[in-house]
Short mmCIF file of C-alpha atoms and ligand atoms in Angstrom, two decimals:
data_model
loop_
_atom_site.label_atom_id
_atom_site.label_comp_id
_atom_site.label_asym_id
_atom_site.label_seq_id
_atom_site.Cartn_x
_atom_site.Cartn_y
_atom_site.Cartn_z
CA MET A 1 0.00 0.00 0.00
CA SER A 2 1.44 3.37 -0.85
CA ARG A 3 -1.48 5.82 -1.00
CA ALA A 4 -4.17 7.19 1.26
CA ALA A 5 -7.72 6.09 0.46
CA ASP A 6 -8.50 9.61 -0.79
CA PRO A 7 -5.17 11.20 -1.61
CA ALA A 8 -6.68 14.49 -2.68
CA ALA A 9 -8.57 14.76 0.58
CA ALA A 10 -5.41 13.87 2.48
CA GLY A 11 -3.59 16.62 0.59
CA ARG A 12 -6.24 19.12 1.68
CA ALA A 13 -6.70 17.59 5.14
CA GLY A 14 -8.26 20.21 7.40
CA ALA A 15 -9.00 18.34 10.62
CA ASP A 16 -7.18 16.06 12.99
CA THR A 17 -8.12 12.40 13.17
CA PRO A 18 -11.02 12.03 15.62
CA GLN A 19 -11.77 9.40 18.26
CA ARG A 20 -10.31 5.87 18.42
CA ALA A 21 -7.10 7.07 16.82
CA ASP A 22 -3.88 5.18 17.53
CA PRO A 23 -2.59 6.89 20.70
CA ARG A 24 1.03 6.89 19.56
CA PRO A 25 2.29 10.25 18.34
CA VAL A 26 3.64 11.02 14.88
CA LEU A 27 7.03 12.68 14.57
CA ALA A 28 6.94 15.30 11.78
CA VAL A 29 10.26 16.29 10.27
CA ASN A 30 11.28 19.05 7.87
CA ALA A 31 14.93 18.49 6.97
CA GLY A 32 16.67 21.33 5.15
CA SER A 33 20.19 22.12 4.07
CA SER A 34 21.11 23.62 7.41
CA SER A 35 18.27 22.78 9.76
CA LEU A 36 16.14 19.97 11.07
CA LYS A 37 12.70 21.15 12.22
CA PHE A 38 10.55 18.68 14.08
CA GLY A 39 7.37 18.25 16.11
CA LEU A 40 5.76 15.38 17.96
CA TYR A 41 2.02 15.31 17.23
CA PRO A 42 -0.59 13.45 19.27
CA ALA A 43 -3.78 12.23 17.54
CA THR A 44 -5.38 15.67 17.86
CA GLY A 45 -4.17 19.18 18.46
CA PRO A 46 -0.83 20.89 18.15
CA ALA A 47 2.61 19.41 18.75
CA CYS A 48 3.36 18.32 22.31
CA PHE A 49 6.90 19.37 21.63
CA ALA A 50 8.50 21.02 18.65
CA GLY A 51 11.88 22.45 17.93
CA GLU A 52 14.70 22.95 15.54
CA ALA A 53 18.33 22.06 15.17
CA SER A 54 20.02 24.72 13.05
CA GLY A 55 23.50 25.64 11.85
CA LEU A 56 24.02 22.06 10.61
CA GLU A 57 25.72 23.06 7.36
CA PRO A 58 29.46 22.36 6.97
CA GLY A 59 31.30 24.95 9.01
CA GLY A 60 28.04 26.06 10.68
CA ARG A 61 27.42 26.69 14.37
CA PRO A 62 25.15 23.77 15.40
CA ARG A 63 22.36 24.87 17.71
CA TRP A 64 19.33 23.27 19.31
CA ARG A 65 16.12 24.86 20.49
CA LEU A 66 12.80 23.48 21.68
CA ALA A 67 9.78 25.77 21.18
CA GLY A 68 9.50 28.18 24.06
CA GLY A 69 12.98 27.30 25.33
CA PRO A 70 16.39 28.90 25.04
CA GLU A 71 18.77 28.21 22.17
CA GLN A 72 21.68 25.94 23.12
CA ALA A 73 24.88 24.92 21.41
CA LEU A 74 24.65 21.38 20.06
CA ASP A 75 27.58 19.27 21.23
CA ILE A 76 29.13 17.10 18.57
CA GLU A 77 30.67 13.81 19.62
CA PRO A 78 32.20 12.42 16.43
CA GLN A 79 32.40 8.77 17.56
CA ARG A 80 28.73 8.39 18.34
CA THR A 81 26.37 7.40 15.55
CA VAL A 82 22.63 7.39 15.20
CA GLY A 83 22.18 3.75 16.11
CA ALA A 84 24.16 4.02 19.35
CA LEU A 85 21.05 4.93 21.35
CA PRO A 86 18.46 2.24 22.11
CA ALA A 87 15.88 2.24 19.32
CA LEU A 88 12.32 3.13 20.23
CA GLY A 89 10.25 0.13 21.26
CA GLY A 90 13.24 -1.47 22.96
CA GLU A 91 14.44 -3.58 20.04
CA GLY A 92 17.88 -3.49 21.64
CA PRO A 93 21.39 -3.88 20.32
CA ALA A 94 20.53 -5.85 17.17
CA VAL A 95 18.35 -3.06 15.82
CA ALA A 96 20.82 -0.45 17.01
CA ALA A 97 23.58 -2.22 15.13
CA ALA A 98 21.41 -2.48 12.01
CA ALA A 99 20.57 1.19 12.27
CA GLN A 100 24.23 2.01 12.67
CA ALA A 101 25.08 -0.08 9.61
CA ALA A 102 22.24 1.47 7.61
CA GLY A 103 23.35 4.95 8.62
CA ALA A 104 26.91 4.20 7.61
CA ALA A 105 25.84 2.63 4.32
CA GLU A 106 23.55 5.49 3.41
CA GLY A 107 26.13 8.02 4.39
CA ALA A 108 24.43 11.32 3.66
CA GLY A 109 23.12 13.17 6.69
CA ALA A 110 24.42 10.60 9.18
CA ALA A 111 27.58 12.35 10.19
CA GLY A 112 28.78 15.35 12.16
CA ALA A 113 26.31 18.00 13.13
CA PHE A 114 23.32 16.29 11.51
CA ASP A 115 24.14 13.10 13.40
CA ALA A 116 24.39 15.04 16.66
CA ALA A 117 20.99 16.60 15.97
CA LEU A 118 19.50 13.16 15.37
CA GLN A 119 21.01 11.83 18.58
CA ARG A 120 19.42 14.67 20.48
CA LEU A 121 16.11 14.26 18.68
CA GLN A 122 16.06 10.53 19.29
CA ALA A 123 16.70 10.99 23.00
CA THR A 124 14.02 13.72 23.20
CA VAL A 125 11.50 11.49 21.43
CA VAL A 126 12.26 8.60 23.81
CA ASP A 127 11.55 10.96 26.72
CA HIS A 128 8.30 12.34 25.26
CA ALA A 129 6.92 9.20 23.58
CA PRO A 130 7.78 6.21 25.75
CA GLN A 131 5.02 4.25 23.96
CA GLY A 132 6.85 4.63 20.62
CA LEU A 133 5.97 6.40 17.37
CA LEU A 134 3.14 5.62 14.96
CA ALA A 135 5.12 7.05 12.04
CA VAL A 136 7.66 9.63 11.00
CA ALA A 137 6.04 12.14 8.61
CA HIS A 138 8.48 13.94 6.31
CA ARG A 139 7.78 17.21 4.55
CA ILE A 140 9.03 16.49 1.02
CA VAL A 141 8.93 19.53 -1.22
CA HIS A 142 8.51 17.82 -4.59
CA GLY A 143 6.24 14.82 -5.09
CA GLY A 144 6.36 14.91 -8.89
CA ALA A 145 3.44 13.75 -11.02
CA GLN A 146 2.58 10.91 -8.60
CA GLY A 147 2.90 12.98 -5.45
CA ASP A 148 -0.79 13.69 -4.92
CA GLY A 149 -1.06 12.07 -1.48
CA PRO A 150 1.12 10.81 1.35
CA GLN A 151 3.26 7.80 0.50
CA VAL A 152 5.35 5.26 2.37
CA LEU A 153 8.97 6.04 1.61
CA ASP A 154 10.41 2.71 0.51
CA ASP A 155 13.52 2.37 -1.64
CA ALA A 156 11.55 2.73 -4.89
CA ALA A 157 9.83 5.91 -3.67
CA LEU A 158 13.16 7.38 -2.55
CA ALA A 159 14.70 6.66 -5.94
CA ARG A 160 11.77 8.31 -7.75
CA LEU A 161 11.91 11.36 -5.47
CA ALA A 162 15.69 11.67 -5.79
CA ALA A 163 15.24 12.07 -9.55
CA LEU A 164 13.25 15.26 -8.78
CA SER A 165 16.17 16.87 -6.91
CA PRO A 166 17.19 19.14 -9.80
CA LEU A 167 13.70 20.69 -9.64
CA ALA A 168 14.13 21.70 -6.00
CA PRO A 169 17.87 21.74 -5.30
CA LEU A 170 17.56 23.76 -2.09
CA HIS A 171 15.13 21.26 -0.59
CA GLN A 172 14.73 17.81 -2.11
CA PRO A 173 18.24 16.38 -1.52
CA HIS A 174 18.11 17.47 2.12
CA ASN A 175 14.54 16.23 2.59
CA LEU A 176 15.67 12.81 1.36
CA ASP A 177 18.83 12.83 3.48
CA GLY A 178 16.48 13.42 6.39
CA VAL A 179 14.40 10.38 5.44
CA ARG A 180 17.48 8.15 5.27
CA ALA A 181 18.76 9.43 8.59
CA LEU A 182 15.42 9.09 10.38
CA ARG A 183 14.99 5.62 8.92
CA ALA A 184 18.32 4.69 10.44
CA ALA A 185 17.39 6.31 13.75
CA PHE A 186 13.90 4.72 13.92
CA PRO A 187 14.20 1.56 11.83
CA ASP A 188 10.97 0.01 13.10
CA VAL A 189 8.75 2.99 12.30
CA PRO A 190 7.12 3.70 8.91
CA GLN A 191 8.59 6.74 7.15
CA ILE A 192 5.88 8.62 5.25
CA GLY A 193 6.38 11.35 2.67
CA CYS A 194 3.95 14.31 2.65
CA PHE A 195 4.32 16.52 -0.38
CA ASP A 196 4.22 20.29 -0.85
CA THR A 197 2.93 19.69 -4.36
CA ALA A 198 -0.11 17.59 -3.31
CA PHE A 199 -2.41 20.49 -2.39
CA HIS A 200 -2.20 21.75 -5.96
CA ALA A 201 -2.80 18.41 -7.70
CA GLY A 202 -6.36 19.33 -8.67
CA GLN A 203 -5.54 22.61 -10.41
CA PRO A 204 -7.12 23.05 -13.84
CA GLU A 205 -5.04 21.79 -16.75
CA VAL A 206 -4.44 25.29 -18.09
CA GLU A 207 -2.52 26.11 -14.89
CA ARG A 208 -0.32 23.05 -15.36
CA LEU A 209 0.71 23.90 -18.90
CA LEU A 210 3.86 25.67 -20.02
CA PRO A 211 3.69 27.76 -23.21
CA LEU A 212 6.12 25.45 -25.05
CA PRO A 213 5.48 22.86 -27.79
CA PRO A 214 3.88 19.73 -26.27
CA ALA A 215 6.54 17.63 -28.01
CA ARG A 216 9.10 19.27 -25.71
CA THR A 217 7.08 19.26 -22.49
CA GLU A 218 5.10 16.02 -22.38
CA ALA A 219 7.85 13.44 -22.76
CA ALA A 220 10.14 15.39 -20.42
CA GLY A 221 7.41 15.87 -17.78
CA LEU A 222 7.71 19.65 -17.96
CA ARG A 223 4.66 21.16 -16.27
CA ARG A 224 3.72 23.39 -13.37
CA TYR A 225 3.10 21.94 -9.90
CA GLY A 226 2.96 24.52 -7.08
CA PHE A 227 4.56 24.25 -3.61
CA HIS A 228 4.04 25.17 0.07
CA GLY A 229 1.04 22.84 -0.07
CA LEU A 230 1.29 21.61 3.52
CA SER A 231 1.19 25.21 4.69
CA TYR A 232 -1.77 26.04 2.45
CA ALA A 233 -3.60 22.93 3.64
CA TYR A 234 -3.09 24.11 7.21
CA LEU A 235 -4.47 27.57 6.40
CA ALA A 236 -7.41 25.98 4.61
CA GLY A 237 -8.33 24.09 7.78
CA GLU A 238 -7.95 27.13 10.04
CA LEU A 239 -9.90 29.45 7.75
CA ALA A 240 -12.66 26.94 7.08
CA ALA A 241 -13.22 26.77 10.83
CA ARG A 242 -13.36 30.57 11.23
CA SER A 243 -14.59 32.32 8.11
CA ALA A 244 -18.07 32.08 6.64
CA ARG A 245 -16.60 33.32 3.35
CA TRP A 246 -14.17 30.42 2.95
CA ALA A 247 -16.68 27.86 1.65
CA GLY A 248 -17.49 28.85 -1.92
CA GLY A 249 -15.24 31.90 -1.61
CA ARG A 250 -12.26 33.27 -3.52
CA ALA A 251 -9.15 33.39 -1.34
CA LEU A 252 -5.59 34.51 -1.88
CA LEU A 253 -3.14 32.78 0.49
CA ALA A 254 0.33 34.30 0.84
CA HIS A 255 3.09 32.07 2.24
CA LEU A 256 5.91 34.58 2.68
CA GLY A 257 8.96 33.00 4.30
CA ASN A 258 12.44 32.21 3.09
CA GLY A 259 10.65 30.66 0.15
CA ALA A 260 7.57 32.62 -0.87
CA SER A 261 4.52 31.90 -2.98
CA LEU A 262 0.87 32.81 -3.42
CA CYS A 263 -1.97 30.39 -3.91
CA ALA A 264 -5.39 31.20 -5.36
CA VAL A 265 -8.05 29.07 -3.69
CA HIS A 266 -11.66 28.78 -4.82
CA ASP A 267 -14.11 26.90 -2.62
CA GLY A 268 -11.26 25.35 -0.66
CA ARG A 269 -9.32 24.10 -3.69
CA SER A 270 -6.07 25.39 -5.16
CA VAL A 271 -6.77 26.80 -8.61
CA ALA A 272 -3.47 28.59 -9.30
CA SER A 273 -0.14 29.33 -7.65
CA THR A 274 2.87 31.50 -8.33
CA MET A 275 5.37 28.64 -8.00
CA GLY A 276 5.38 26.26 -10.94
CA PHE A 277 7.70 23.58 -12.30
CA SER A 278 10.20 24.40 -9.59
CA ALA A 279 10.22 26.37 -6.35
CA LEU A 280 11.98 29.17 -8.24
CA ASP A 281 8.98 30.71 -9.99
CA GLY A 282 6.83 33.64 -8.94
CA LEU A 283 7.63 35.93 -6.03
CA MET A 284 11.06 37.26 -5.19
CA MET A 285 12.35 35.31 -2.16
CA GLY A 286 15.12 35.32 0.43
CA THR A 287 17.83 34.12 -1.94
CA ARG A 288 15.79 33.07 -5.02
CA SER A 289 14.99 35.40 -7.88
CA GLY A 290 11.42 34.29 -8.53
CA SER A 291 10.10 34.84 -12.07
CA LEU A 292 12.75 36.01 -14.47
CA ASP A 293 12.58 36.91 -18.15
CA ALA A 294 13.97 33.79 -19.89
CA GLY A 295 15.85 36.16 -22.18
CA VAL A 296 18.08 37.06 -19.26
CA LEU A 297 19.03 33.40 -18.87
CA LEU A 298 19.78 33.07 -22.58
CA TYR A 299 21.94 36.15 -22.43
CA LEU A 300 23.86 34.90 -19.39
CA LEU A 301 24.35 31.47 -20.98
CA ALA A 302 25.76 33.11 -24.09
CA HIS A 303 28.13 35.21 -21.99
CA GLY A 304 29.97 32.75 -19.80
CA ASP A 305 27.47 31.22 -17.40
CA ASP A 306 26.60 27.54 -17.40
CA ALA A 307 23.83 25.52 -15.74
CA ALA A 308 25.70 25.22 -12.44
CA SER A 309 26.54 28.92 -12.18
CA LEU A 310 22.98 29.88 -13.10
CA GLU A 311 21.58 27.50 -10.48
CA ARG A 312 23.79 29.12 -7.87
CA LEU A 313 22.82 32.61 -9.00
CA LEU A 314 19.08 32.01 -9.19
CA TYR A 315 18.61 29.87 -6.07
CA ARG A 316 21.26 31.16 -3.66
CA GLU A 317 22.56 34.56 -4.68
CA SER A 318 19.47 36.48 -5.79
CA GLY A 319 16.26 37.66 -4.17
CA LEU A 320 16.41 39.86 -1.07
CA LYS A 321 20.00 38.86 -0.40
CA GLY A 322 21.26 39.46 -3.91
CA VAL A 323 19.42 42.71 -4.57
CA SER A 324 20.28 44.23 -1.19
CA GLY A 325 23.85 42.92 -1.18
CA LEU A 326 23.22 42.59 2.54
CA SER A 327 20.88 39.89 3.85
CA ALA A 328 17.98 37.57 3.06
CA ASP A 329 16.37 38.47 6.38
CA MET A 330 13.56 41.03 6.29
CA ARG A 331 14.35 42.19 9.83
CA VAL A 332 17.89 43.13 8.83
CA LEU A 333 16.64 44.82 5.67
CA HIS A 334 14.03 46.95 7.43
CA ALA A 335 16.62 48.10 9.96
CA ALA A 336 19.18 48.89 7.26
CA ALA A 337 16.64 50.64 5.02
CA ALA A 338 15.65 52.85 7.94
CA GLN A 339 19.35 53.83 8.22
CA GLY A 340 19.37 54.76 4.52
CA HIS A 341 20.96 51.60 3.05
CA ALA A 342 20.13 51.93 -0.66
CA GLY A 343 20.44 48.20 -1.42
CA ALA A 344 18.04 47.30 1.39
CA GLN A 345 15.57 49.95 0.22
CA ARG A 346 15.75 48.60 -3.34
CA ALA A 347 15.25 45.00 -2.21
CA LEU A 348 12.22 45.91 -0.08
CA ALA A 349 10.68 47.90 -2.91
CA LEU A 350 11.19 45.10 -5.44
CA PHE A 351 9.84 42.46 -3.04
CA ALA A 352 6.70 44.56 -2.51
CA ARG A 353 6.24 45.24 -6.21
CA ARG A 354 6.58 41.58 -7.19
CA LEU A 355 4.14 40.63 -4.46
CA LEU A 356 1.57 43.14 -5.71
CA ARG A 357 1.95 42.09 -9.36
CA GLU A 358 1.51 38.40 -8.59
CA ALA A 359 -1.37 39.10 -6.19
CA GLY A 360 -3.11 41.07 -8.93
CA ALA A 361 -2.62 38.24 -11.42
CA LEU A 362 -4.06 35.58 -9.10
CA THR A 363 -6.94 37.85 -8.09
CA ALA A 364 -7.80 38.17 -11.78
CA VAL A 365 -7.71 34.37 -12.13
CA LEU A 366 -10.14 34.16 -9.20
CA GLY A 367 -12.35 36.92 -10.61
CA GLY A 368 -12.26 38.87 -7.34
CA LEU A 369 -11.34 38.38 -3.73
CA ASP A 370 -13.32 37.42 -0.62
CA LEU A 371 -10.40 36.65 1.66
CA LEU A 372 -6.67 37.34 1.90
CA ALA A 373 -4.46 35.47 4.39
CA PHE A 374 -0.80 35.83 5.31
CA THR A 375 1.56 33.21 6.71
CA GLY A 376 5.28 32.25 6.78
CA GLY A 377 8.00 34.10 8.71
CA ILE A 378 7.40 37.37 6.83
CA GLY A 379 3.64 37.00 6.44
CA GLU A 380 3.18 36.28 10.14
CA HIS A 381 5.50 38.96 11.51
CA ASP A 382 5.98 41.77 9.04
CA ALA A 383 3.19 44.32 9.44
CA ALA A 384 4.82 46.67 6.90
CA VAL A 385 4.85 44.06 4.11
CA ARG A 386 1.20 43.19 4.84
CA ALA A 387 0.20 46.85 4.85
CA GLY A 388 2.03 47.45 1.57
CA LEU A 389 0.13 44.70 -0.22
CA VAL A 390 -3.25 45.73 1.18
CA GLU A 391 -2.63 49.36 0.15
CA GLY A 392 -1.77 48.17 -3.35
CA LEU A 393 -5.03 46.23 -3.52
CA ALA A 394 -7.11 49.06 -2.05
CA PHE A 395 -8.75 49.56 -5.47
CA LEU A 396 -10.50 46.22 -4.82
CA GLY A 397 -11.96 47.50 -1.55
CA LEU A 398 -9.43 45.98 0.84
CA ARG A 399 -9.02 47.98 4.07
CA LEU A 400 -6.69 47.16 6.92
CA ASP A 401 -7.29 47.73 10.62
CA ALA A 402 -3.88 49.33 11.24
CA GLN A 403 -3.88 48.59 14.95
CA ALA A 404 -4.89 44.93 14.48
CA ASN A 405 -2.22 44.62 11.80
CA ARG A 406 0.48 45.95 14.11
CA ALA A 407 -0.71 43.69 16.92
CA ALA A 408 -0.60 40.51 14.78
CA THR A 409 2.74 38.91 15.60
CA GLY A 410 2.21 35.33 14.46
CA ASP A 411 1.31 33.89 17.87
CA THR A 412 -2.34 33.24 17.08
CA VAL A 413 -4.76 33.46 14.19
CA CYS A 414 -5.85 37.13 13.84
CA ARG A 415 -8.30 38.96 11.63
CA ILE A 416 -6.87 42.32 10.59
CA ASP A 417 -9.36 43.88 8.13
CA ALA A 418 -11.21 47.10 8.95
CA ALA A 419 -14.98 47.18 9.39
CA ASP A 420 -15.47 48.72 5.93
CA SER A 421 -13.21 46.22 4.10
CA ARG A 422 -14.86 44.28 1.28
CA THR A 423 -12.39 41.44 1.82
CA GLU A 424 -11.54 39.58 5.01
CA ILE A 425 -7.83 39.74 5.86
CA TRP A 426 -6.20 37.20 8.17
CA VAL A 427 -2.83 36.35 9.66
CA VAL A 428 -2.51 32.59 10.29
CA PRO A 429 0.64 31.12 11.87
CA THR A 430 1.28 28.02 9.81
CA ASP A 431 2.04 24.51 11.04
CA GLU A 432 3.27 22.36 8.17
CA GLY A 433 4.29 19.61 10.60
CA ARG A 434 0.75 19.26 11.88
CA VAL A 435 -0.58 18.69 8.36
CA ALA A 436 2.18 16.18 7.61
CA ALA A 437 1.42 14.34 10.87
CA ARG A 438 -2.30 14.34 10.04
CA GLN A 439 -1.67 12.95 6.57
CA ALA A 440 0.65 10.24 7.89
CA ARG A 441 -1.92 9.26 10.53
CA ALA A 442 -4.63 9.09 7.86
CA LEU A 443 -2.42 6.84 5.74
CA CYS A 444 -1.77 4.55 8.72
CA ALA A 445 -5.50 4.46 9.56
CA ALA A 446 -6.42 3.72 5.93
CA SER A 447 -4.13 0.70 5.99
CA GLY A 448 -6.26 -0.80 8.80
CA PRO A 449 -4.87 -2.67 11.77
CA ASP A 450 -1.79 -3.55 9.71
CA ARG A 451 0.42 -0.51 9.63
CA PRO A 452 1.93 0.52 6.34
CA GLU A 453 4.82 -1.77 5.63
CA ARG A 454 8.10 -0.34 6.82
CA SER A 455 10.32 1.24 4.24
N1 LIG B 501 9.84 39.57 13.13
C1 LIG B 501 10.04 39.45 11.81
N2 LIG B 501 9.83 40.52 11.01
C2 LIG B 501 10.03 40.41 9.67
N3 LIG B 501 10.44 39.30 9.06
C3 LIG B 501 10.65 38.23 9.81
C4 LIG B 501 10.47 38.24 11.22
N4 LIG B 501 10.76 36.99 11.68
C5 LIG B 501 11.12 36.26 10.60
N5 LIG B 501 11.05 37.00 9.49
C6 LIG B 501 11.37 36.60 8.10
O1 LIG B 501 10.98 35.26 7.92
C7 LIG B 501 12.02 34.56 7.23
C8 LIG B 501 11.97 33.10 7.55
O2 LIG B 501 10.70 32.61 7.24
P1 LIG B 501 10.31 31.10 7.57
O3 LIG B 501 8.91 30.90 7.08
O4 LIG B 501 10.56 30.83 9.01
O5 LIG B 501 11.34 30.38 6.64
P2 LIG B 501 11.63 28.87 6.32
O6 LIG B 501 11.26 28.75 4.88
O7 LIG B 501 13.08 28.69 6.59
O8 LIG B 501 10.71 28.03 7.18
C9 LIG B 501 13.28 35.25 7.70
O9 LIG B 501 14.32 35.10 6.79
C10 LIG B 501 12.83 36.69 7.80
O10 LIG B 501 12.97 37.31 6.54
C1 LIG B 502 8.97 25.33 -1.37
C2 LIG B 502 9.74 26.29 -0.56
O1 LIG B 502 10.17 27.30 -1.05
O2 LIG B 502 9.91 25.97 0.74
P1 LIG B 502 10.60 26.89 1.86
O3 LIG B 502 9.75 28.10 2.02
O4 LIG B 502 10.58 26.03 3.10
O5 LIG B 502 11.97 27.23 1.39
MG1 LIG B 503 9.37 27.26 5.05
#
C-alpha cells in the first residue's frame, strides 16, 4: 500500500483524526540544508513538543532549540552514531547495530552535526513518547506527477523522489537525506512522505501547462506543480473553521517566508499558484529570484554562465540577499533601510512590487477576492509588508485595521481587516508539521490494523 484512500482529501486535510485514533504520536520532520525542524504530534491538536536544530551546514554553528525554550549549542561527539542509542520500542542492540550499519551505508546526513541533531532528537523522542511512534512524517517539497497524497517512503519511492532533486535543489536532496537518517534512527517505524505539491494536484489543466510545444514538455514531464502545499492545507483548515466566506469563496493565500509563494483558492481548492515547475517561480524570495525573463538566462548562458553557475545565481545569490547585497532576512533589511541603506531599500521595494503584481494576477484568475491570508515568517510577523500589499489592492476594496495589523505577531490566528473592508484579511501562523502528521496518521489508519509496511 502506498497511498491514502483519498489522496486528494489527504492533501487538503483540514482536521485532525477524531476518536479511536492510535494513541502513539507522529514525529513530523522538515529536513533542510542547514536545519532539522521537528514536532511530535498526538492524535489531535498541536505538537506536544516542537523544535529545531540549526546551523548544521558544513562549518556552521550547530544549535538546538525546543519551542519556548532557550537556544543551546549542540555538542558534537564524532564517535557516536545514530544507532548508538536504544531504538524506540526497545528492540535493543541488534536493531541499534542495524541502524548504525544502515546509517553508515547510506552516508548522507548521518555524520557530524546532523548526526548530533538526530542523537538529540532521538533521546528527546524517547523521553516524550515512551510508547513509541506511529510514524515519521516527512515534509518532502517535490512529489512529482505521482505525489498527490502521502506515500510510504520505501527504496523505490526514494529513488523516484531523488530524480526530482534538480527541480528543488535547495530542498529535495536534504529532505531525502532526512528520510534516510530518520529511517536509520527509527528503523521500526514507517517513514511517510507528505508533499508540498499535493495540495495543488487538482488545479485546472491550463494552470499546469507551459507555453512550449507539447513535443518538448510532455515526454520530459515539464509542467507546473505549485509548492508550500502543507502550509496552504493548514491555512485551509484554520480558515474553514473561522470564516463564513471560505466555503465557496475566492481566497488569496500568501506564504511569505524564506521561500515565498501565493496560492489562489476557490471553494477550498487550489486553482493557481505563483510557484510552478520548480520552487523558483513567482515571487522574489530570500535568496531566489522568482520569475525572471527567460531572455536574461539566454543572455547569461551566451556570456559565460553555465547551468551550475545559473543555479547558484538564481537559487542562492538572488532575491532579497542578492538585490540588497546585505541579507535575506527582512528584519535586517528593514533596519538597514531605515538607516538609509540603498540596497536594502531597493530590495524591499522590489519584493513589494513583485508581491503586488503576482497578487493582482491571481486575483484576476479568481475573478475577485473574498479573503486574503498571510503566513510564513514574513507573512506572520511583518506588518509593513502586509500593509504594503493591502494598500496596493485598495482599489478592490481591501481595508486594513492598522492597529490589528500591528498587533498581529504570528502567535495566534488574527483577523486584521477594517470594518469597511470588502475582503476579510487574516494572519494565520502556519504549522506544516501538523498537516504532515495528520496525513501520515490518515495513511496509517487507511491501511487498517496492519500498519503501512516499513520502508
Ligand atoms: N519579526 C520578523 N519581522 C520580519 N520578518 C521576519 C520576522 N521573523 C522572521 N522574518 C522573516 O521570515 C524569514 C523566515 O521565514 P520562515 O517561514 O521561518 O522560513 P523557512 O522557509 O526557513 O521556514 C526570515 O528570513 C525573515 O525574513
Ligand atoms: C517550497 C519552498 O520554497 O519551501 P521553503 O519556504 O521552506 O523554502
Ligand atoms: Mg518554510
